Amino acid sequence: MPETVSRGSSSTDTFTTTASRATASHSSGPHPSASHSSGCGTAAGGTPAPAPAARPHRFRGRIGVGLAGGFYPAPHRYQLYLSEACPYSGRVAVVLDLLGLTGSLTTTVLKLPAETPEAFASLRGAYEATWHHYDGPLTAPALCDRWSGRVVSNHAPDILRDLAGLLADGACASALDRLDRQLARRPYVSGDELGTADRDLWVTLTHLDHFDAAGTLAAYRHIEEYVRRLGDHPDLSVDDR
C-alpha cells in the first residue's frame, strides 16, 4: 500500500500555536515523575495506550547515542508524528517551534483516523518495519527514521533530548537570536515563572554538549545564562534532569 503522508503546513502551525498556549498556561507546580507518566504518549486517535503486552510497543532508540543504533543527526532524515490528543506531542511541538527546528524534520499531525488516514497508514508502516507483524498501539509522539522507515523512539523525554542533535546539526540562527532576545526581557520563555515549556526546552538545550563540539550556544549569552539558571532551580525534579 502506498504510504503518502499528509503534511499540511497549516494544520501543523495551528497545532503548534494551540500547544504553545496550553504549555504557557502551566505554572511551576509539581512536574509528573516517571512513576506517574511513562512519556510514551497517547495511542494515536485519542485513546490511552494499553498496558504492555507480549509484543513491545515502546521503542527507545536514540539519535547519536551508541554506535549500534545507526541513528545520527542529518538534515531532513527524521519524521515526527504528533497527535492532537496527546499532551506530550504538544510539548514536543512547542520545543520545535522555540528552537526553530520545524524545517529540520518532517512533522505530521495525526487527527482522527478518518481525517488523516494516509498519515495513520504511514505511521503503521513505520511500526511494522520496526517489529515484524507489529500489532500494538500506534502511539505518538513518534520519531521515525525516513531512511530505514523504522521508529526510532516513541518515548517523549528521549525525543526531547535528541532534538539537540538536530539543533547542533543545523541550528536555525534566527530562532536562536529570537530566543536570546526573548530571554533578555524575561527570565522564562513562558513568562515570569517557570513553566512546562521551560522544563522541556532546558532538557533539549542541556544535551547539546553530547552533539555539539562547536559550542553553538556560546554566541547566545542570555540562553547560556538561562540554561545555568534552570540547572540551579529547586523546582526542577530529578526526572527533568
PDB file of C-alpha atoms in Angstrom:
ATOM      1  CA  MET A   1       0.000   0.000   0.000  1.00  0.00           C
ATOM      2  CA  PRO A   2       1.420   3.431  -0.865  1.00  0.00           C
ATOM      3  CA  GLU A   3       2.276   5.372   2.287  1.00  0.00           C
ATOM      4  CA  THR A   4       1.830   9.025   1.439  1.00  0.00           C
ATOM      5  CA  VAL A   5       1.831  11.266   4.487  1.00  0.00           C
ATOM      6  CA  SER A   6      -0.461  14.241   4.866  1.00  0.00           C
ATOM      7  CA  ARG A   7       1.791  17.239   5.515  1.00  0.00           C
ATOM      8  CA  GLY A   8      -0.488  20.251   5.595  1.00  0.00           C
ATOM      9  CA  SER A   9       1.608  23.084   6.990  1.00  0.00           C
ATOM     10  CA  SER A  10      -1.482  24.944   8.170  1.00  0.00           C
ATOM     11  CA  SER A  11      -2.551  22.086  10.430  1.00  0.00           C
ATOM     12  CA  THR A  12       0.967  21.814  11.863  1.00  0.00           C
ATOM     13  CA  ASP A  13       1.147  25.549  12.511  1.00  0.00           C
ATOM     14  CA  THR A  14      -2.272  25.536  14.156  1.00  0.00           C
ATOM     15  CA  PHE A  15      -1.321  22.587  16.345  1.00  0.00           C
ATOM     16  CA  THR A  16       1.919  24.290  17.438  1.00  0.00           C
ATOM     17  CA  THR A  17       0.134  27.533  18.265  1.00  0.00           C
ATOM     18  CA  THR A  18      -2.514  25.742  20.308  1.00  0.00           C
ATOM     19  CA  ALA A  19       0.121  23.679  22.132  1.00  0.00           C
ATOM     20  CA  SER A  20       2.150  26.810  22.896  1.00  0.00           C
ATOM     21  CA  ARG A  21      -0.834  28.393  24.592  1.00  0.00           C
ATOM     22  CA  ALA A  22      -1.505  25.228  26.576  1.00  0.00           C
ATOM     23  CA  THR A  23       2.048  24.846  27.855  1.00  0.00           C
ATOM     24  CA  ALA A  24       2.393  28.539  28.614  1.00  0.00           C
ATOM     25  CA  SER A  25      -0.599  28.253  30.951  1.00  0.00           C
ATOM     26  CA  HIS A  26       1.178  25.706  33.187  1.00  0.00           C
ATOM     27  CA  SER A  27       2.748  27.100  36.343  1.00  0.00           C
ATOM     28  CA  SER A  28       5.777  25.833  38.195  1.00  0.00           C
ATOM     29  CA  GLY A  29       3.721  23.258  40.100  1.00  0.00           C
ATOM     30  CA  PRO A  30       4.742  19.648  40.575  1.00  0.00           C
ATOM     31  CA  HIS A  31       6.099  18.010  37.455  1.00  0.00           C
ATOM     32  CA  PRO A  32       4.951  14.448  36.731  1.00  0.00           C
ATOM     33  CA  SER A  33       7.646  11.935  37.576  1.00  0.00           C
ATOM     34  CA  ALA A  34       8.460   8.757  35.691  1.00  0.00           C
ATOM     35  CA  SER A  35       6.460   6.742  38.198  1.00  0.00           C
ATOM     36  CA  HIS A  36       3.306   8.619  37.215  1.00  0.00           C
ATOM     37  CA  SER A  37       3.862   9.052  33.492  1.00  0.00           C
ATOM     38  CA  SER A  38       5.937   6.929  31.146  1.00  0.00           C
ATOM     39  CA  GLY A  39       6.438   9.594  28.484  1.00  0.00           C
ATOM     40  CA  CYS A  40       5.232   7.142  25.857  1.00  0.00           C
ATOM     41  CA  GLY A  41       2.497   9.484  24.710  1.00  0.00           C
ATOM     42  CA  THR A  42      -1.026   8.542  23.734  1.00  0.00           C
ATOM     43  CA  ALA A  43      -2.349   5.974  21.324  1.00  0.00           C
ATOM     44  CA  ALA A  44      -2.896   7.963  18.125  1.00  0.00           C
ATOM     45  CA  GLY A  45      -6.572   8.712  17.743  1.00  0.00           C
ATOM     46  CA  GLY A  46      -7.037   9.826  21.348  1.00  0.00           C
ATOM     47  CA  THR A  47      -7.261   6.604  23.378  1.00  0.00           C
ATOM     48  CA  PRO A  48      -4.798   5.881  26.207  1.00  0.00           C
ATOM     49  CA  ALA A  49      -2.025   3.446  25.323  1.00  0.00           C
ATOM     50  CA  PRO A  50      -2.844  -0.001  26.788  1.00  0.00           C
ATOM     51  CA  ALA A  51      -0.673  -1.846  29.273  1.00  0.00           C
ATOM     52  CA  PRO A  52       2.396  -3.638  27.889  1.00  0.00           C
ATOM     53  CA  ALA A  53       1.583  -6.847  26.008  1.00  0.00           C
ATOM     54  CA  ALA A  54       3.761  -9.714  24.813  1.00  0.00           C
ATOM     55  CA  ARG A  55       4.907  -7.699  21.822  1.00  0.00           C
ATOM     56  CA  PRO A  56       6.694  -4.425  22.588  1.00  0.00           C
ATOM     57  CA  HIS A  57       5.012  -1.117  21.908  1.00  0.00           C
ATOM     58  CA  ARG A  58       7.680   1.070  23.455  1.00  0.00           C
ATOM     59  CA  PHE A  59      10.686   1.869  21.318  1.00  0.00           C
ATOM     60  CA  ARG A  60      13.570   3.821  22.790  1.00  0.00           C
ATOM     61  CA  GLY A  61      16.221   4.180  20.135  1.00  0.00           C
ATOM     62  CA  ARG A  62      18.370   7.291  20.369  1.00  0.00           C
ATOM     63  CA  ILE A  63      19.967   9.698  17.944  1.00  0.00           C
ATOM     64  CA  GLY A  64      23.717   9.743  18.354  1.00  0.00           C
ATOM     65  CA  VAL A  65      23.732   7.525  21.447  1.00  0.00           C
ATOM     66  CA  GLY A  66      25.782   4.386  20.870  1.00  0.00           C
ATOM     67  CA  LEU A  67      27.149   3.172  17.556  1.00  0.00           C
ATOM     68  CA  ALA A  68      24.914   0.128  17.195  1.00  0.00           C
ATOM     69  CA  GLY A  69      21.713   2.056  16.556  1.00  0.00           C
ATOM     70  CA  GLY A  70      22.961   3.711  13.397  1.00  0.00           C
ATOM     71  CA  PHE A  71      20.949   6.885  14.033  1.00  0.00           C
ATOM     72  CA  TYR A  72      22.830  10.142  13.744  1.00  0.00           C
ATOM     73  CA  PRO A  73      21.772  13.739  13.077  1.00  0.00           C
ATOM     74  CA  ALA A  74      21.199  14.612   9.429  1.00  0.00           C
ATOM     75  CA  PRO A  75      19.006  17.284   7.853  1.00  0.00           C
ATOM     76  CA  HIS A  76      15.554  16.022   6.884  1.00  0.00           C
ATOM     77  CA  ARG A  77      16.368  12.438   7.847  1.00  0.00           C
ATOM     78  CA  TYR A  78      13.676  12.165  10.517  1.00  0.00           C
ATOM     79  CA  GLN A  79       9.907  12.343  10.592  1.00  0.00           C
ATOM     80  CA  LEU A  80       7.989  13.252  13.724  1.00  0.00           C
ATOM     81  CA  TYR A  81       4.402  12.142  14.220  1.00  0.00           C
ATOM     82  CA  LEU A  82       2.415  14.206  16.713  1.00  0.00           C
ATOM     83  CA  SER A  83      -1.117  13.600  17.917  1.00  0.00           C
ATOM     84  CA  GLU A  84      -3.639  16.339  18.638  1.00  0.00           C
ATOM     85  CA  ALA A  85      -4.939  14.210  21.525  1.00  0.00           C
ATOM     86  CA  CYS A  86      -1.574  13.809  23.272  1.00  0.00           C
ATOM     87  CA  PRO A  87      -0.188  16.434  25.686  1.00  0.00           C
ATOM     88  CA  TYR A  88       3.347  15.108  25.198  1.00  0.00           C
ATOM     89  CA  SER A  89       3.009  15.784  21.468  1.00  0.00           C
ATOM     90  CA  GLY A  90       2.057  19.357  22.245  1.00  0.00           C
ATOM     91  CA  ARG A  91       5.105  19.795  24.438  1.00  0.00           C
ATOM     92  CA  VAL A  92       7.446  18.459  21.752  1.00  0.00           C
ATOM     93  CA  ALA A  93       5.805  20.785  19.198  1.00  0.00           C
ATOM     94  CA  VAL A  94       6.449  23.807  21.407  1.00  0.00           C
ATOM     95  CA  VAL A  95      10.166  22.990  21.753  1.00  0.00           C
ATOM     96  CA  LEU A  96      10.451  22.502  17.989  1.00  0.00           C
ATOM     97  CA  ASP A  97       8.970  25.937  17.459  1.00  0.00           C
ATOM     98  CA  LEU A  98      11.065  27.670  20.120  1.00  0.00           C
ATOM     99  CA  LEU A  99      14.287  26.279  18.637  1.00  0.00           C
ATOM    100  CA  GLY A 100      13.322  26.864  15.005  1.00  0.00           C
ATOM    101  CA  LEU A 101      13.586  23.169  14.152  1.00  0.00           C
ATOM    102  CA  THR A 102      10.315  22.800  12.272  1.00  0.00           C
ATOM    103  CA  GLY A 103      12.219  22.888   8.979  1.00  0.00           C
ATOM    104  CA  SER A 104      14.830  20.317  10.053  1.00  0.00           C
ATOM    105  CA  LEU A 105      12.476  17.339  10.034  1.00  0.00           C
ATOM    106  CA  THR A 106       9.090  16.431   8.594  1.00  0.00           C
ATOM    107  CA  THR A 107       6.253  16.873  11.065  1.00  0.00           C
ATOM    108  CA  THR A 108       2.929  15.101  10.631  1.00  0.00           C
ATOM    109  CA  VAL A 109      -0.052  15.889  12.853  1.00  0.00           C
ATOM    110  CA  LEU A 110      -2.405  12.986  13.456  1.00  0.00           C
ATOM    111  CA  LYS A 111      -6.059  13.821  13.922  1.00  0.00           C
ATOM    112  CA  LEU A 112      -8.859  11.266  13.957  1.00  0.00           C
ATOM    113  CA  PRO A 113      -8.091   8.219  11.768  1.00  0.00           C
ATOM    114  CA  ALA A 114     -10.937   9.127   9.408  1.00  0.00           C
ATOM    115  CA  GLU A 115      -9.465  12.610   8.937  1.00  0.00           C
ATOM    116  CA  THR A 116      -5.825  11.625   8.320  1.00  0.00           C
ATOM    117  CA  PRO A 117      -5.938   8.018   7.038  1.00  0.00           C
ATOM    118  CA  GLU A 118      -2.756   8.302   4.953  1.00  0.00           C
ATOM    119  CA  ALA A 119      -0.782   9.584   7.932  1.00  0.00           C
ATOM    120  CA  PHE A 120      -2.001   6.672  10.060  1.00  0.00           C
ATOM    121  CA  ALA A 121      -1.095   4.217   7.299  1.00  0.00           C
ATOM    122  CA  SER A 122       2.393   5.701   7.122  1.00  0.00           C
ATOM    123  CA  LEU A 123       2.856   5.524  10.890  1.00  0.00           C
ATOM    124  CA  ARG A 124       1.639   1.921  10.975  1.00  0.00           C
ATOM    125  CA  GLY A 125       4.149   1.092   8.242  1.00  0.00           C
ATOM    126  CA  ALA A 126       6.942   2.514  10.406  1.00  0.00           C
ATOM    127  CA  TYR A 127       5.876   0.423  13.410  1.00  0.00           C
ATOM    128  CA  GLU A 128       5.632  -2.729  11.281  1.00  0.00           C
ATOM    129  CA  ALA A 129       9.067  -2.051   9.783  1.00  0.00           C
ATOM    130  CA  THR A 130      10.447  -1.815  13.320  1.00  0.00           C
ATOM    131  CA  TRP A 131       8.794  -5.004  14.621  1.00  0.00           C
ATOM    132  CA  HIS A 132       7.657  -7.784  12.291  1.00  0.00           C
ATOM    133  CA  HIS A 133       3.857  -8.272  12.406  1.00  0.00           C
ATOM    134  CA  TYR A 134       3.531  -5.458  14.926  1.00  0.00           C
ATOM    135  CA  ASP A 135       0.004  -5.456  16.333  1.00  0.00           C
ATOM    136  CA  GLY A 136       0.297  -2.980  19.204  1.00  0.00           C
ATOM    137  CA  PRO A 137      -0.977   0.595  19.509  1.00  0.00           C
ATOM    138  CA  LEU A 138       0.289   3.422  17.331  1.00  0.00           C
ATOM    139  CA  THR A 139       1.475   5.860  19.986  1.00  0.00           C
ATOM    140  CA  ALA A 140       2.570   9.433  19.432  1.00  0.00           C
ATOM    141  CA  PRO A 141       4.801  11.326  19.621  1.00  0.00           C
ATOM    142  CA  ALA A 142       6.867   9.003  17.462  1.00  0.00           C
ATOM    143  CA  LEU A 143      10.212   9.906  15.936  1.00  0.00           C
ATOM    144  CA  CYS A 144      10.864   7.872  12.779  1.00  0.00           C
ATOM    145  CA  ASP A 145      13.878   7.388  10.531  1.00  0.00           C
ATOM    146  CA  ARG A 146      12.894   8.100   6.937  1.00  0.00           C
ATOM    147  CA  TRP A 147      15.980   6.317   5.588  1.00  0.00           C
ATOM    148  CA  SER A 148      15.101   2.944   7.088  1.00  0.00           C
ATOM    149  CA  GLY A 149      11.379   3.544   7.560  1.00  0.00           C
ATOM    150  CA  ARG A 150      11.623   2.487  11.221  1.00  0.00           C
ATOM    151  CA  VAL A 151      10.526   4.047  14.503  1.00  0.00           C
ATOM    152  CA  VAL A 152      13.477   5.469  16.407  1.00  0.00           C
ATOM    153  CA  SER A 153      11.574   6.332  19.591  1.00  0.00           C
ATOM    154  CA  ASN A 154       8.087   6.862  20.924  1.00  0.00           C
ATOM    155  CA  HIS A 155       9.401   7.941  24.338  1.00  0.00           C
ATOM    156  CA  ALA A 156       8.795  11.697  24.655  1.00  0.00           C
ATOM    157  CA  PRO A 157      11.623  12.543  27.125  1.00  0.00           C
ATOM    158  CA  ASP A 158      14.207  10.868  24.874  1.00  0.00           C
ATOM    159  CA  ILE A 159      12.782  12.651  21.823  1.00  0.00           C
ATOM    160  CA  LEU A 160      13.174  15.990  23.618  1.00  0.00           C
ATOM    161  CA  ARG A 161      16.793  15.154  24.467  1.00  0.00           C
ATOM    162  CA  ASP A 162      17.620  14.058  20.930  1.00  0.00           C
ATOM    163  CA  LEU A 163      16.267  17.230  19.350  1.00  0.00           C
ATOM    164  CA  ALA A 164      19.600  18.675  20.500  1.00  0.00           C
ATOM    165  CA  GLY A 165      21.268  16.651  17.767  1.00  0.00           C
ATOM    166  CA  LEU A 166      19.151  18.337  15.113  1.00  0.00           C
ATOM    167  CA  LEU A 167      19.860  21.711  16.673  1.00  0.00           C
ATOM    168  CA  ALA A 168      23.623  21.114  16.601  1.00  0.00           C
ATOM    169  CA  ASP A 169      23.493  19.736  13.073  1.00  0.00           C
ATOM    170  CA  GLY A 170      21.614  22.633  11.522  1.00  0.00           C
ATOM    171  CA  ALA A 171      20.684  25.232  14.113  1.00  0.00           C
ATOM    172  CA  CYS A 172      18.364  27.958  12.938  1.00  0.00           C
ATOM    173  CA  ALA A 173      20.283  31.110  13.833  1.00  0.00           C
ATOM    174  CA  SER A 174      17.267  33.368  13.502  1.00  0.00           C
ATOM    175  CA  ALA A 175      15.284  31.273  16.010  1.00  0.00           C
ATOM    176  CA  LEU A 176      18.164  31.263  18.496  1.00  0.00           C
ATOM    177  CA  ASP A 177      18.558  35.027  18.054  1.00  0.00           C
ATOM    178  CA  ARG A 178      14.852  35.442  18.753  1.00  0.00           C
ATOM    179  CA  LEU A 179      15.021  33.190  21.814  1.00  0.00           C
ATOM    180  CA  ASP A 180      18.081  35.039  23.109  1.00  0.00           C
ATOM    181  CA  ARG A 181      16.294  38.393  22.783  1.00  0.00           C
ATOM    182  CA  GLN A 182      13.216  36.966  24.475  1.00  0.00           C
ATOM    183  CA  LEU A 183      15.267  35.750  27.442  1.00  0.00           C
ATOM    184  CA  ALA A 184      16.927  39.167  27.707  1.00  0.00           C
ATOM    185  CA  ARG A 185      13.492  40.620  28.547  1.00  0.00           C
ATOM    186  CA  ARG A 186      12.139  37.977  30.915  1.00  0.00           C
ATOM    187  CA  PRO A 187      13.566  35.057  32.873  1.00  0.00           C
ATOM    188  CA  TYR A 188      11.474  32.251  31.321  1.00  0.00           C
ATOM    189  CA  VAL A 189      10.007  31.558  27.901  1.00  0.00           C
ATOM    190  CA  SER A 190       6.544  31.220  29.389  1.00  0.00           C
ATOM    191  CA  GLY A 191       6.683  34.462  31.397  1.00  0.00           C
ATOM    192  CA  ASP A 192       7.947  35.371  34.826  1.00  0.00           C
ATOM    193  CA  GLU A 193       7.533  31.897  36.322  1.00  0.00           C
ATOM    194  CA  LEU A 194       8.982  28.505  35.454  1.00  0.00           C
ATOM    195  CA  GLY A 195       6.582  26.569  33.205  1.00  0.00           C
ATOM    196  CA  THR A 196       6.355  23.284  31.348  1.00  0.00           C
ATOM    197  CA  ALA A 197       7.828  24.775  28.172  1.00  0.00           C
ATOM    198  CA  ASP A 198      10.925  25.866  30.131  1.00  0.00           C
ATOM    199  CA  ARG A 199      11.419  22.386  31.561  1.00  0.00           C
ATOM    200  CA  ASP A 200      11.218  20.755  28.134  1.00  0.00           C
ATOM    201  CA  LEU A 201      13.392  23.377  26.437  1.00  0.00           C
ATOM    202  CA  TRP A 202      16.009  23.012  29.170  1.00  0.00           C
ATOM    203  CA  VAL A 203      16.130  19.238  28.637  1.00  0.00           C
ATOM    204  CA  THR A 204      16.963  19.765  24.972  1.00  0.00           C
ATOM    205  CA  LEU A 205      19.479  22.568  25.486  1.00  0.00           C
ATOM    206  CA  THR A 206      21.423  20.733  28.193  1.00  0.00           C
ATOM    207  CA  HIS A 207      22.007  17.782  25.870  1.00  0.00           C
ATOM    208  CA  LEU A 208      23.740  19.897  23.240  1.00  0.00           C
ATOM    209  CA  ASP A 209      27.171  19.069  24.647  1.00  0.00           C
ATOM    210  CA  HIS A 210      26.728  15.465  23.521  1.00  0.00           C
ATOM    211  CA  PHE A 211      26.419  16.537  19.888  1.00  0.00           C
ATOM    212  CA  ASP A 212      27.905  19.996  19.607  1.00  0.00           C
ATOM    213  CA  ALA A 213      31.686  20.247  19.726  1.00  0.00           C
ATOM    214  CA  ALA A 214      31.486  23.720  18.154  1.00  0.00           C
ATOM    215  CA  GLY A 215      29.580  25.168  21.099  1.00  0.00           C
ATOM    216  CA  THR A 216      26.586  26.586  19.246  1.00  0.00           C
ATOM    217  CA  LEU A 217      25.163  28.346  22.285  1.00  0.00           C
ATOM    218  CA  ALA A 218      28.394  30.190  23.135  1.00  0.00           C
ATOM    219  CA  ALA A 219      27.264  33.121  20.999  1.00  0.00           C
ATOM    220  CA  TYR A 220      23.977  33.480  22.902  1.00  0.00           C
ATOM    221  CA  ARG A 221      24.677  34.938  26.327  1.00  0.00           C
ATOM    222  CA  HIS A 222      21.104  35.039  27.574  1.00  0.00           C
ATOM    223  CA  ILE A 223      20.426  31.436  26.524  1.00  0.00           C
ATOM    224  CA  GLU A 224      23.568  30.265  28.307  1.00  0.00           C
ATOM    225  CA  GLU A 225      22.533  32.144  31.450  1.00  0.00           C
ATOM    226  CA  TYR A 226      19.047  30.653  31.151  1.00  0.00           C
ATOM    227  CA  VAL A 227      20.430  27.102  30.985  1.00  0.00           C
ATOM    228  CA  ARG A 228      22.599  27.684  34.054  1.00  0.00           C
ATOM    229  CA  ARG A 229      19.765  29.361  35.970  1.00  0.00           C
ATOM    230  CA  LEU A 230      17.368  26.488  35.346  1.00  0.00           C
ATOM    231  CA  GLY A 231      20.054  23.992  36.267  1.00  0.00           C
ATOM    232  CA  ASP A 232      20.118  25.542  39.734  1.00  0.00           C
ATOM    233  CA  HIS A 233      16.336  25.869  40.014  1.00  0.00           C
ATOM    234  CA  PRO A 234      14.997  23.901  43.014  1.00  0.00           C
ATOM    235  CA  ASP A 235      11.722  23.066  41.227  1.00  0.00           C
ATOM    236  CA  LEU A 236      13.380  21.003  38.501  1.00  0.00           C
ATOM    237  CA  SER A 237      12.904  17.402  39.544  1.00  0.00           C
ATOM    238  CA  VAL A 238      15.306  14.517  39.125  1.00  0.00           C
ATOM    239  CA  ASP A 239      13.235  13.304  36.164  1.00  0.00           C
ATOM    240  CA  ASP A 240      13.695  16.664  34.382  1.00  0.00           C
ATOM    241  CA  ARG A 241      17.420  16.188  34.574  1.00  0.00           C
TER     242      ARG A 241
END
